[in-house]
Amino acid sequence: MLFNSIEFAVFLPVVFTAYWILPKKYQWVVLLISSYWFYMSWKIEYVMLILATTAVSFFAAIMMQNKQGQVKKLILFAAAAISIGILFFFKYFDFFNRSICDIIGLFTVRPDPFVLKLILPVGISFYTFQTISYVIDVYRGTSKAELHFGKYAAFISFFPQLVAGPIERTNNLMPQINKKHSFDYAKAIYGLKLMAWGYFKKLALADVMGVYTRAIFNNPQYYRGFSLVLAAVMFTIQIYCDFSGYSDIAIGTAKLFGIDLMCNFKSPYFSQSIREFWGRWHISLSTWFRDYVYIPLGGSRCSKLRHSVNLMVTFLVSGLWHGANTTYILWGGIHGLGQVIENYLLPKKSASKGLLRWFRVTLVFGFCTLALVFFASKSVHDAVYIISHLFDGISDFSGYIEKGFSIFDNYDAGLILSLILLFAYDYYSLKGDVISAISSRGKVIRWTVYVVFLLWIYFNVVPDNNSVFIYFQF
């Protein structure tokens, strides 16, 4: 069930109505049933996976609560191993099996790999990480074990953030699942406005740009020069609009139920360093890796060499988390290497103003764009082709630009205006809350903005487009 589907447009009002009409003591029941229904709409068999992962982490946390020493560590290790084992089996088994066969093939006859070709369960990486962080938090003593299985299951499966985050922490979401909520009109209206902004990013930007990026990244060998540059830049904006759009819809939907999810994006393409970028991009995942991988490895409280190793390991694992493909690992490695180089060249707290600021913003955006070529490409070979042919024909600069823009059709004017709106919104978000600022205006002004905005989304939707959110595949 996609957020941008008719099914969800029917599902959400029904759940919303049941949630607020039934007695407050049943609110968690509504969330649990609706969340499992939402997940089963993808593939009913895979509900057993989320149920198994939920049960393992739930009982492991209870068993750890009053244990100490090696027994406590053993329970933590077993719970994490089972959850990661399920994730590995469905997401990485075929990749590692092929990789081992390729390595053996370097020294002898390459054996035929045994491939399962399993369909990746939607959201498995997200809810697995949420369960792992829960048992680690209980182990560390920063959270208490939840004793109510139903409420804990609702925490793990909460449908707005189930399949693509934000990856919630126990101390934020679990108390809200336990709480009996009273309807907050202002919060619900804000949630609807945030959802509208998310749908704008998905429907009027990500899906429109996806028409072009898919055509080029699926068959890059047919393109050269500025067409490839445009495709790379467009994918950089597309994936941001697609993923942050999902996050906005998820956070807005949660507010309809009186629940606040963590912010997942903070205008990342206005960052002046790669370090700052990762403080603004997919914040729930970057902080997860910081707290559960990077810091346990030693973080930055060590020698520069060891710090560099910690960064590289963290980002390589982050790349692998995104998918069982060498391209994702290289993407993560590029970002890790970028941060290592920054640590030697830039002070930790470094910000510029004026032209230097915009130069640094452009540099970081360009770095992210080149790295995402690997993320978007089907293979390393395709990524290398794209990067090596970006500037073909640039000696004839006017022809280079003209041929590049030839990939556009009648969507270009609307797309440009949508991009201007996107970056204006993100720029002003650095200083304040744009939605609240518009809401504080007079009735005529704000309703004019709302109506024009909704009409703009409607008239810029790609016809007959059934695209899923990019991060659903992770």
Short mmCIF file of C-alpha atoms in Angstrom, two decimals:
data_model
loop_
_atom_site.label_atom_id
_atom_site.label_comp_id
_atom_site.label_asym_id
_atom_site.label_seq_id
_atom_site.Cartn_x
_atom_site.Cartn_y
_atom_site.Cartn_z
CA MET A 1 0.00 0.00 0.00
CA LEU A 2 1.76 3.12 -1.24
CA PHE A 3 1.30 6.51 0.40
CA ASN A 4 0.53 7.81 -3.09
CA SER A 5 -2.26 5.29 -3.80
CA ILE A 6 -6.06 5.21 -3.71
CA GLU A 7 -5.86 2.36 -1.18
CA PHE A 8 -4.02 4.58 1.30
CA ALA A 9 -6.44 7.45 0.67
CA VAL A 10 -9.22 5.11 1.89
CA PHE A 11 -7.17 3.36 4.60
CA LEU A 12 -5.99 6.50 6.44
CA PRO A 13 -9.41 8.14 7.09
CA VAL A 14 -10.81 4.79 8.31
CA VAL A 15 -7.93 4.29 10.77
CA PHE A 16 -8.05 7.95 11.84
CA THR A 17 -11.77 7.73 12.58
CA ALA A 18 -11.48 4.46 14.53
CA TYR A 19 -8.52 5.81 16.52
CA TRP A 20 -10.39 8.88 17.78
CA ILE A 21 -13.89 7.40 18.13
CA LEU A 22 -12.98 4.33 20.20
CA PRO A 23 -12.09 4.69 23.90
CA LYS A 24 -8.53 5.93 24.47
CA LYS A 25 -7.46 2.66 26.09
CA TYR A 26 -7.86 0.99 22.67
CA GLN A 27 -5.75 3.49 20.70
CA TRP A 28 -2.72 1.20 20.71
CA VAL A 29 -4.96 -1.64 19.46
CA VAL A 30 -6.06 0.45 16.48
CA LEU A 31 -2.44 1.28 15.69
CA LEU A 32 -1.36 -2.35 15.96
CA ILE A 33 -4.16 -3.78 13.81
CA SER A 34 -3.89 -1.04 11.18
CA SER A 35 -0.10 -1.35 11.05
CA TYR A 36 -0.18 -5.10 10.49
CA TRP A 37 -2.94 -4.68 7.90
CA PHE A 38 -0.79 -2.04 6.19
CA TYR A 39 2.23 -4.38 6.15
CA MET A 40 0.22 -7.40 4.98
CA SER A 41 -1.03 -5.38 2.01
CA TRP A 42 2.44 -5.84 0.50
CA LYS A 43 2.83 -9.59 0.98
CA ILE A 44 0.88 -11.38 3.68
CA GLU A 45 3.48 -14.12 4.26
CA TYR A 46 6.15 -11.67 5.38
CA VAL A 47 4.12 -10.57 8.39
CA MET A 48 5.66 -13.62 10.11
CA LEU A 49 9.11 -12.03 9.76
CA ILE A 50 8.24 -8.81 11.52
CA LEU A 51 6.33 -10.79 14.15
CA ALA A 52 9.32 -13.08 14.75
CA THR A 53 11.77 -10.17 14.97
CA THR A 54 9.41 -8.36 17.32
CA ALA A 55 9.00 -11.40 19.58
CA VAL A 56 12.74 -12.11 19.78
CA SER A 57 13.63 -8.53 20.76
CA PHE A 58 10.69 -8.27 23.17
CA PHE A 59 11.54 -11.39 25.20
CA ALA A 60 15.30 -10.76 24.99
CA ALA A 61 14.84 -7.32 26.56
CA ILE A 62 12.73 -8.75 29.40
CA MET A 63 15.32 -11.47 30.06
CA MET A 64 18.12 -8.89 30.12
CA GLN A 65 16.32 -6.58 32.53
CA ASN A 66 17.51 -8.29 35.70
CA LYS A 67 20.65 -9.98 34.39
CA GLN A 68 24.28 -8.94 34.67
CA GLY A 69 27.65 -9.80 33.15
CA GLN A 70 28.16 -12.48 30.53
CA VAL A 71 24.59 -13.79 30.65
CA LYS A 72 23.26 -10.34 29.75
CA LYS A 73 25.79 -10.03 26.90
CA LEU A 74 24.87 -13.49 25.63
CA ILE A 75 21.18 -12.60 25.47
CA LEU A 76 21.99 -9.35 23.62
CA PHE A 77 24.24 -11.18 21.17
CA ALA A 78 21.62 -13.90 20.52
CA ALA A 79 18.81 -11.38 19.92
CA ALA A 80 20.95 -9.26 17.59
CA ALA A 81 22.26 -12.35 15.77
CA ILE A 82 18.74 -13.66 15.10
CA SER A 83 17.48 -10.29 13.82
CA ILE A 84 20.56 -9.72 11.65
CA GLY A 85 20.43 -13.34 10.51
CA ILE A 86 16.90 -12.90 9.18
CA LEU A 87 17.94 -9.67 7.45
CA PHE A 88 21.05 -11.34 5.98
CA PHE A 89 19.12 -14.34 4.69
CA PHE A 90 16.58 -12.30 2.76
CA LYS A 91 18.74 -9.34 1.71
CA TYR A 92 22.35 -10.49 1.43
CA PHE A 93 22.51 -14.27 0.98
CA ASP A 94 22.58 -14.21 -2.82
CA PHE A 95 25.04 -11.29 -2.91
CA PHE A 96 27.57 -12.94 -0.61
CA ASN A 97 27.16 -16.32 -2.27
CA ARG A 98 27.92 -14.80 -5.69
CA SER A 99 30.84 -12.82 -4.24
CA ILE A 100 32.40 -15.95 -2.69
CA CYS A 101 32.03 -17.80 -5.99
CA ASP A 102 33.70 -14.87 -7.79
CA ILE A 103 36.65 -14.95 -5.36
CA ILE A 104 37.04 -18.71 -5.77
CA GLY A 105 36.93 -18.17 -9.52
CA LEU A 106 40.07 -16.02 -9.31
CA PHE A 107 42.11 -19.08 -8.29
CA THR A 108 40.29 -21.98 -9.88
CA VAL A 109 37.17 -22.81 -11.87
CA ARG A 110 34.33 -20.59 -10.69
CA PRO A 111 31.53 -22.68 -9.16
CA ASP A 112 27.90 -21.95 -9.96
CA PRO A 113 26.39 -19.99 -7.05
CA PHE A 114 23.32 -21.31 -5.27
CA VAL A 115 20.84 -18.43 -5.59
CA LEU A 116 17.55 -18.20 -3.67
CA LYS A 117 16.11 -15.20 -5.55
CA LEU A 118 13.96 -14.22 -2.60
CA ILE A 119 11.74 -11.15 -2.77
CA LEU A 120 13.05 -8.57 -0.31
CA PRO A 121 10.43 -7.93 2.40
CA VAL A 122 9.43 -4.27 2.40
CA GLY A 123 10.92 -2.29 5.29
CA ILE A 124 12.96 -5.18 6.73
CA SER A 125 16.11 -3.07 7.14
CA PHE A 126 14.21 -0.34 8.97
CA TYR A 127 12.29 -2.42 11.49
CA THR A 128 15.29 -4.70 12.07
CA PHE A 129 17.42 -1.70 13.05
CA GLN A 130 14.62 -0.44 15.31
CA THR A 131 14.48 -3.76 17.18
CA ILE A 132 18.27 -3.92 17.47
CA SER A 133 18.51 -0.40 18.88
CA TYR A 134 15.77 -1.31 21.38
CA VAL A 135 17.61 -4.33 22.81
CA ILE A 136 20.90 -2.40 22.90
CA ASP A 137 19.23 0.47 24.76
CA VAL A 138 17.78 -1.97 27.30
CA TYR A 139 21.19 -3.64 27.63
CA ARG A 140 22.85 -0.27 28.26
CA GLY A 141 20.17 0.71 30.75
CA THR A 142 19.10 3.82 28.82
CA SER A 143 15.62 2.30 28.29
CA LYS A 144 13.46 -0.05 30.29
CA ALA A 145 12.07 -3.24 28.80
CA GLU A 146 8.46 -2.90 27.66
CA LEU A 147 6.32 -5.55 29.39
CA HIS A 148 3.25 -5.28 27.13
CA PHE A 149 3.80 -7.28 23.95
CA GLY A 150 0.93 -5.68 22.02
CA LYS A 151 2.10 -2.14 22.67
CA TYR A 152 5.68 -3.09 21.86
CA ALA A 153 4.50 -4.68 18.59
CA ALA A 154 2.68 -1.43 17.78
CA PHE A 155 5.93 0.46 18.45
CA ILE A 156 7.89 -1.70 16.00
CA SER A 157 5.18 -1.81 13.31
CA PHE A 158 3.79 1.76 13.53
CA PHE A 159 2.62 2.07 9.93
CA PRO A 160 3.62 5.66 9.01
CA GLN A 161 7.32 4.89 9.54
CA LEU A 162 7.31 1.12 9.12
CA VAL A 163 8.68 0.65 5.62
CA ALA A 164 11.09 3.60 5.21
CA GLY A 165 11.55 5.27 8.56
CA PRO A 166 12.37 7.44 10.35
CA ILE A 167 14.06 4.71 12.41
CA GLU A 168 12.60 5.60 15.78
CA ARG A 169 14.26 5.33 19.17
CA THR A 170 12.62 3.65 22.13
CA ASN A 171 12.63 6.71 24.38
CA ASN A 172 10.81 8.82 21.79
CA LEU A 173 8.13 6.58 20.29
CA MET A 174 7.45 3.93 22.95
CA PRO A 175 6.11 6.41 25.57
CA GLN A 176 3.83 7.89 22.89
CA ILE A 177 2.43 4.44 22.05
CA ASN A 178 1.71 3.91 25.77
CA LYS A 179 0.12 7.33 26.18
CA LYS A 180 -3.64 7.96 25.89
CA HIS A 181 -3.90 10.80 23.40
CA SER A 182 -6.47 13.58 23.19
CA PHE A 183 -7.19 15.05 19.79
CA ASP A 184 -5.04 18.10 19.04
CA TYR A 185 -6.61 20.05 16.17
CA ALA A 186 -3.59 22.29 15.62
CA LYS A 187 -1.20 19.31 15.46
CA ALA A 188 -3.47 17.43 13.06
CA ILE A 189 -3.78 20.42 10.71
CA TYR A 190 -0.02 20.91 10.79
CA GLY A 191 0.36 17.21 9.96
CA LEU A 192 -1.92 17.56 6.92
CA LYS A 193 0.10 20.53 5.67
CA LEU A 194 3.35 18.63 6.13
CA MET A 195 1.86 15.68 4.25
CA ALA A 196 0.90 18.03 1.40
CA TRP A 197 4.50 19.26 1.21
CA GLY A 198 5.71 15.66 1.13
CA TYR A 199 3.31 14.81 -1.68
CA PHE A 200 4.53 17.86 -3.59
CA LYS A 201 8.13 16.63 -3.37
CA LYS A 202 7.15 13.13 -4.41
CA LEU A 203 4.55 13.81 -7.13
CA ALA A 204 5.59 17.15 -8.63
CA LEU A 205 9.35 16.64 -8.39
CA ALA A 206 10.64 13.12 -7.72
CA ASP A 207 8.24 11.34 -10.08
CA VAL A 208 8.68 13.95 -12.82
CA MET A 209 12.48 13.75 -12.66
CA GLY A 210 12.26 9.98 -12.43
CA VAL A 211 10.95 9.88 -16.00
CA TYR A 212 14.30 11.24 -17.19
CA THR A 213 16.68 9.60 -14.72
CA ARG A 214 15.27 6.11 -15.27
CA ALA A 215 15.60 6.46 -19.03
CA ILE A 216 19.27 7.43 -18.75
CA PHE A 217 20.45 5.27 -15.84
CA ASN A 218 18.74 2.19 -17.29
CA ASN A 219 20.61 2.62 -20.61
CA PRO A 220 23.53 5.02 -20.01
CA GLN A 221 25.46 3.76 -23.04
CA TYR A 222 23.05 5.65 -25.31
CA TYR A 223 23.90 9.02 -23.74
CA ARG A 224 26.95 11.24 -23.49
CA GLY A 225 27.98 14.64 -22.27
CA PHE A 226 25.62 17.11 -20.63
CA SER A 227 22.68 14.67 -20.75
CA LEU A 228 24.59 12.54 -18.23
CA VAL A 229 25.39 15.61 -16.11
CA LEU A 230 21.71 16.55 -16.01
CA ALA A 231 20.71 12.98 -15.16
CA ALA A 232 23.20 12.87 -12.28
CA VAL A 233 22.07 16.23 -10.89
CA MET A 234 18.41 15.35 -11.33
CA PHE A 235 18.83 12.04 -9.53
CA THR A 236 20.54 13.85 -6.64
CA ILE A 237 17.46 16.05 -6.28
CA GLN A 238 15.05 13.22 -7.09
CA ILE A 239 16.24 10.90 -4.33
CA TYR A 240 16.10 13.75 -1.83
CA CYS A 241 12.55 14.69 -2.85
CA ASP A 242 11.48 11.05 -2.94
CA PHE A 243 12.89 10.09 0.47
CA SER A 244 12.34 13.33 2.37
CA GLY A 245 8.88 13.47 0.78
CA TYR A 246 8.15 10.05 2.27
CA SER A 247 9.48 11.23 5.65
CA ASP A 248 7.28 14.34 5.54
CA ILE A 249 4.21 12.22 4.78
CA ALA A 250 5.14 9.77 7.55
CA ILE A 251 5.76 12.49 10.14
CA GLY A 252 2.60 14.33 9.08
CA THR A 253 0.52 11.14 9.23
CA ALA A 254 1.81 10.38 12.72
CA LYS A 255 0.72 13.83 13.89
CA LEU A 256 -2.86 12.94 12.90
CA PHE A 257 -2.67 10.39 15.72
CA GLY A 258 -1.05 12.78 18.18
CA ILE A 259 2.40 11.23 17.73
CA ASP A 260 5.64 13.10 17.00
CA LEU A 261 8.32 11.31 14.96
CA MET A 262 11.88 12.56 14.76
CA CYS A 263 12.97 14.92 11.99
CA ASN A 264 14.74 13.03 9.22
CA PHE A 265 15.97 15.81 6.88
CA LYS A 266 17.13 19.40 7.49
CA SER A 267 17.87 21.08 4.14
CA PRO A 268 20.89 18.82 3.45
CA TYR A 269 21.85 20.41 0.13
CA PHE A 270 22.72 23.66 1.88
CA SER A 271 25.50 21.91 3.81
CA GLN A 272 29.02 23.36 3.74
CA SER A 273 30.80 20.09 4.48
CA ILE A 274 30.22 16.36 4.08
CA ARG A 275 30.16 16.09 7.86
CA GLU A 276 27.37 18.67 8.02
CA PHE A 277 25.55 16.91 5.18
CA TRP A 278 25.32 13.73 7.23
CA GLY A 279 23.95 15.73 10.13
CA ARG A 280 21.10 16.82 7.85
CA TRP A 281 20.50 13.77 5.61
CA HIS A 282 18.56 10.67 6.76
CA ILE A 283 19.18 11.77 10.33
CA SER A 284 17.53 8.74 11.92
CA LEU A 285 19.94 6.39 10.11
CA SER A 286 23.08 8.53 10.43
CA THR A 287 22.52 8.92 14.19
CA TRP A 288 21.79 5.18 14.44
CA PHE A 289 25.17 4.34 12.90
CA ARG A 290 26.81 7.00 15.06
CA ASP A 291 25.40 5.58 18.30
CA TYR A 292 25.57 1.85 17.57
CA VAL A 293 28.56 1.48 15.22
CA TYR A 294 30.82 4.55 15.07
CA ILE A 295 31.01 5.36 18.80
CA PRO A 296 31.42 1.70 19.92
CA LEU A 297 34.33 1.45 17.45
CA GLY A 298 35.99 4.37 19.25
CA GLY A 299 34.46 7.36 17.46
CA SER A 300 36.81 10.34 17.29
CA ARG A 301 38.36 9.86 20.73
CA CYS A 302 41.41 8.12 19.36
CA SER A 303 44.31 8.70 16.98
CA LYS A 304 43.59 10.28 13.60
CA LEU A 305 44.43 7.02 11.86
CA ARG A 306 42.05 5.01 14.03
CA HIS A 307 39.40 7.71 13.63
CA SER A 308 39.74 7.42 9.85
CA VAL A 309 39.31 3.65 10.06
CA ASN A 310 36.21 4.08 12.24
CA LEU A 311 34.70 6.45 9.69
CA MET A 312 35.44 4.15 6.76
CA VAL A 313 34.02 1.08 8.50
CA THR A 314 30.86 2.98 9.50
CA PHE A 315 30.22 4.30 6.01
CA LEU A 316 31.02 1.02 4.26
CA VAL A 317 28.51 -0.73 6.53
CA SER A 318 26.05 2.09 5.85
CA GLY A 319 26.48 1.53 2.12
CA LEU A 320 25.93 -2.21 2.54
CA TRP A 321 22.79 -1.51 4.60
CA HIS A 322 21.30 0.19 1.54
CA GLY A 323 21.55 -2.90 -0.61
CA ALA A 324 23.37 -6.05 -1.62
CA ASN A 325 25.33 -4.46 -4.43
CA THR A 326 28.90 -3.28 -4.85
CA THR A 327 27.60 0.09 -6.07
CA TYR A 328 26.07 0.86 -2.65
CA ILE A 329 29.25 -0.15 -0.84
CA LEU A 330 31.30 2.14 -3.10
CA TRP A 331 28.83 4.97 -2.49
CA GLY A 332 29.25 4.55 1.25
CA GLY A 333 33.03 4.28 0.89
CA ILE A 334 33.18 7.49 -1.13
CA HIS A 335 31.35 9.37 1.62
CA GLY A 336 33.60 7.82 4.25
CA LEU A 337 36.71 8.81 2.31
CA GLY A 338 35.31 12.31 1.87
CA GLN A 339 34.92 12.70 5.62
CA VAL A 340 38.41 11.33 6.26
CA ILE A 341 39.90 13.91 3.89
CA GLU A 342 37.80 16.65 5.50
CA ASN A 343 39.13 15.75 8.93
CA TYR A 344 42.65 16.50 7.73
CA LEU A 345 41.78 19.65 5.77
CA LEU A 346 38.94 21.34 7.70
CA PRO A 347 38.51 22.18 11.39
CA LYS A 348 35.58 20.42 13.07
CA LYS A 349 33.52 23.59 13.42
CA SER A 350 33.93 25.37 10.15
CA ALA A 351 31.41 27.71 8.50
CA SER A 352 31.80 30.40 5.86
CA LYS A 353 29.76 33.36 4.71
CA GLY A 354 29.17 35.16 1.45
CA LEU A 355 30.56 33.73 -1.78
CA LEU A 356 32.79 31.26 0.04
CA ARG A 357 29.72 29.75 1.69
CA TRP A 358 27.99 29.19 -1.65
CA PHE A 359 31.19 27.81 -3.15
CA ARG A 360 31.37 25.23 -0.37
CA VAL A 361 27.67 24.40 -0.71
CA THR A 362 28.16 23.85 -4.45
CA LEU A 363 31.25 21.72 -3.81
CA VAL A 364 29.40 19.46 -1.35
CA PHE A 365 26.43 19.18 -3.72
CA GLY A 366 28.79 18.20 -6.55
CA PHE A 367 30.49 15.61 -4.33
CA CYS A 368 27.13 14.09 -3.37
CA THR A 369 26.08 14.06 -7.03
CA LEU A 370 29.17 12.14 -8.17
CA ALA A 371 28.81 9.66 -5.30
CA LEU A 372 25.14 9.10 -6.14
CA VAL A 373 26.08 8.08 -9.68
CA PHE A 374 27.19 4.79 -8.10
CA PHE A 375 24.01 4.65 -5.99
CA ALA A 376 21.76 5.12 -9.04
CA SER A 377 23.65 2.87 -11.46
CA LYS A 378 22.86 -0.79 -11.97
CA SER A 379 26.54 -1.73 -11.98
CA VAL A 380 30.00 -0.32 -11.33
CA HIS A 381 30.61 -0.51 -15.08
CA ASP A 382 27.63 1.77 -15.76
CA ALA A 383 28.74 4.23 -13.07
CA VAL A 384 32.26 4.41 -14.48
CA TYR A 385 30.86 4.92 -17.97
CA ILE A 386 28.69 7.82 -16.82
CA ILE A 387 31.48 9.56 -14.89
CA SER A 388 34.00 9.10 -17.71
CA HIS A 389 31.61 10.54 -20.34
CA LEU A 390 30.21 13.53 -18.42
CA PHE A 391 32.21 16.05 -20.43
CA ASP A 392 32.17 14.47 -23.88
CA GLY A 393 31.74 17.21 -26.50
CA ILE A 394 32.30 20.11 -24.09
CA SER A 395 34.75 21.74 -26.52
CA ASP A 396 31.64 22.78 -28.48
CA PHE A 397 30.05 24.29 -25.38
CA SER A 398 26.81 25.55 -26.94
CA GLY A 399 26.25 22.22 -28.70
CA TYR A 400 27.16 20.40 -25.46
CA ILE A 401 24.44 22.27 -23.54
CA GLU A 402 21.87 22.06 -26.34
CA LYS A 403 22.23 18.29 -26.73
CA GLY A 404 21.96 17.86 -22.98
CA PHE A 405 18.67 19.72 -22.72
CA SER A 406 17.25 17.78 -25.67
CA ILE A 407 16.16 15.05 -23.23
CA PHE A 408 13.43 17.34 -21.86
CA ASP A 409 9.87 17.54 -23.13
CA ASN A 410 6.84 19.56 -22.05
CA TYR A 411 7.53 19.02 -18.33
CA ASP A 412 10.52 21.37 -18.19
CA ALA A 413 8.79 24.68 -17.30
CA GLY A 414 6.74 23.19 -14.47
CA LEU A 415 9.77 21.30 -13.21
CA ILE A 416 11.90 24.44 -13.03
CA LEU A 417 9.23 26.32 -11.07
CA SER A 418 8.85 23.35 -8.71
CA LEU A 419 12.61 23.28 -8.14
CA ILE A 420 12.64 27.00 -7.32
CA LEU A 421 9.89 26.42 -4.77
CA LEU A 422 11.75 23.45 -3.27
CA PHE A 423 15.03 25.29 -2.73
CA ALA A 424 13.26 28.44 -1.49
CA TYR A 425 11.42 26.33 1.09
CA ASP A 426 14.62 24.56 2.20
CA TYR A 427 16.58 27.82 2.38
CA TYR A 428 14.02 29.53 4.59
CA SER A 429 13.72 26.33 6.67
CA LEU A 430 17.27 27.02 7.83
CA LYS A 431 15.91 30.04 9.71
CA GLY A 432 12.42 28.96 10.73
CA ASP A 433 9.30 26.86 10.16
CA VAL A 434 7.87 27.70 6.74
CA ILE A 435 4.54 25.96 7.36
CA SER A 436 3.98 27.86 10.61
CA ALA A 437 4.98 31.13 8.93
CA ILE A 438 2.39 30.64 6.17
CA SER A 439 -0.23 29.51 8.71
CA SER A 440 0.21 32.77 10.64
CA ARG A 441 -0.78 34.87 7.62
CA GLY A 442 -4.25 36.28 7.05
CA LYS A 443 -7.01 33.98 5.90
CA VAL A 444 -7.05 35.25 2.30
CA ILE A 445 -3.28 34.92 1.84
CA ARG A 446 -2.87 31.51 3.42
CA TRP A 447 -5.88 29.97 1.68
CA THR A 448 -4.73 31.36 -1.65
CA VAL A 449 -1.37 29.66 -1.04
CA TYR A 450 -3.06 26.38 -0.08
CA VAL A 451 -5.37 26.26 -3.11
CA VAL A 452 -2.67 27.25 -5.62
CA PHE A 453 -0.27 24.75 -4.07
CA LEU A 454 -2.73 21.84 -4.25
CA LEU A 455 -3.68 22.72 -7.84
CA TRP A 456 0.03 22.86 -8.71
CA ILE A 457 0.51 19.32 -7.39
CA TYR A 458 -2.55 18.08 -9.28
CA PHE A 459 -1.50 19.52 -12.65
CA ASN A 460 2.11 18.35 -12.35
CA VAL A 461 1.46 14.71 -11.51
CA VAL A 462 3.00 12.37 -14.07
CA PRO A 463 0.06 10.61 -15.82
CA ASP A 464 -0.25 6.85 -15.41
CA ASN A 465 2.72 6.79 -13.06
CA ASN A 466 2.82 4.07 -10.40
CA SER A 467 6.28 4.62 -8.98
CA VAL A 468 7.11 3.38 -5.51
CA PHE A 469 9.28 5.32 -3.11
CA ILE A 470 12.96 4.64 -3.79
CA TYR A 471 13.77 3.67 -0.20
CA PHE A 472 11.07 0.97 -0.15
CA GLN A 473 13.66 -1.31 -1.78
CA PHE A 474 15.91 -1.05 1.29
#
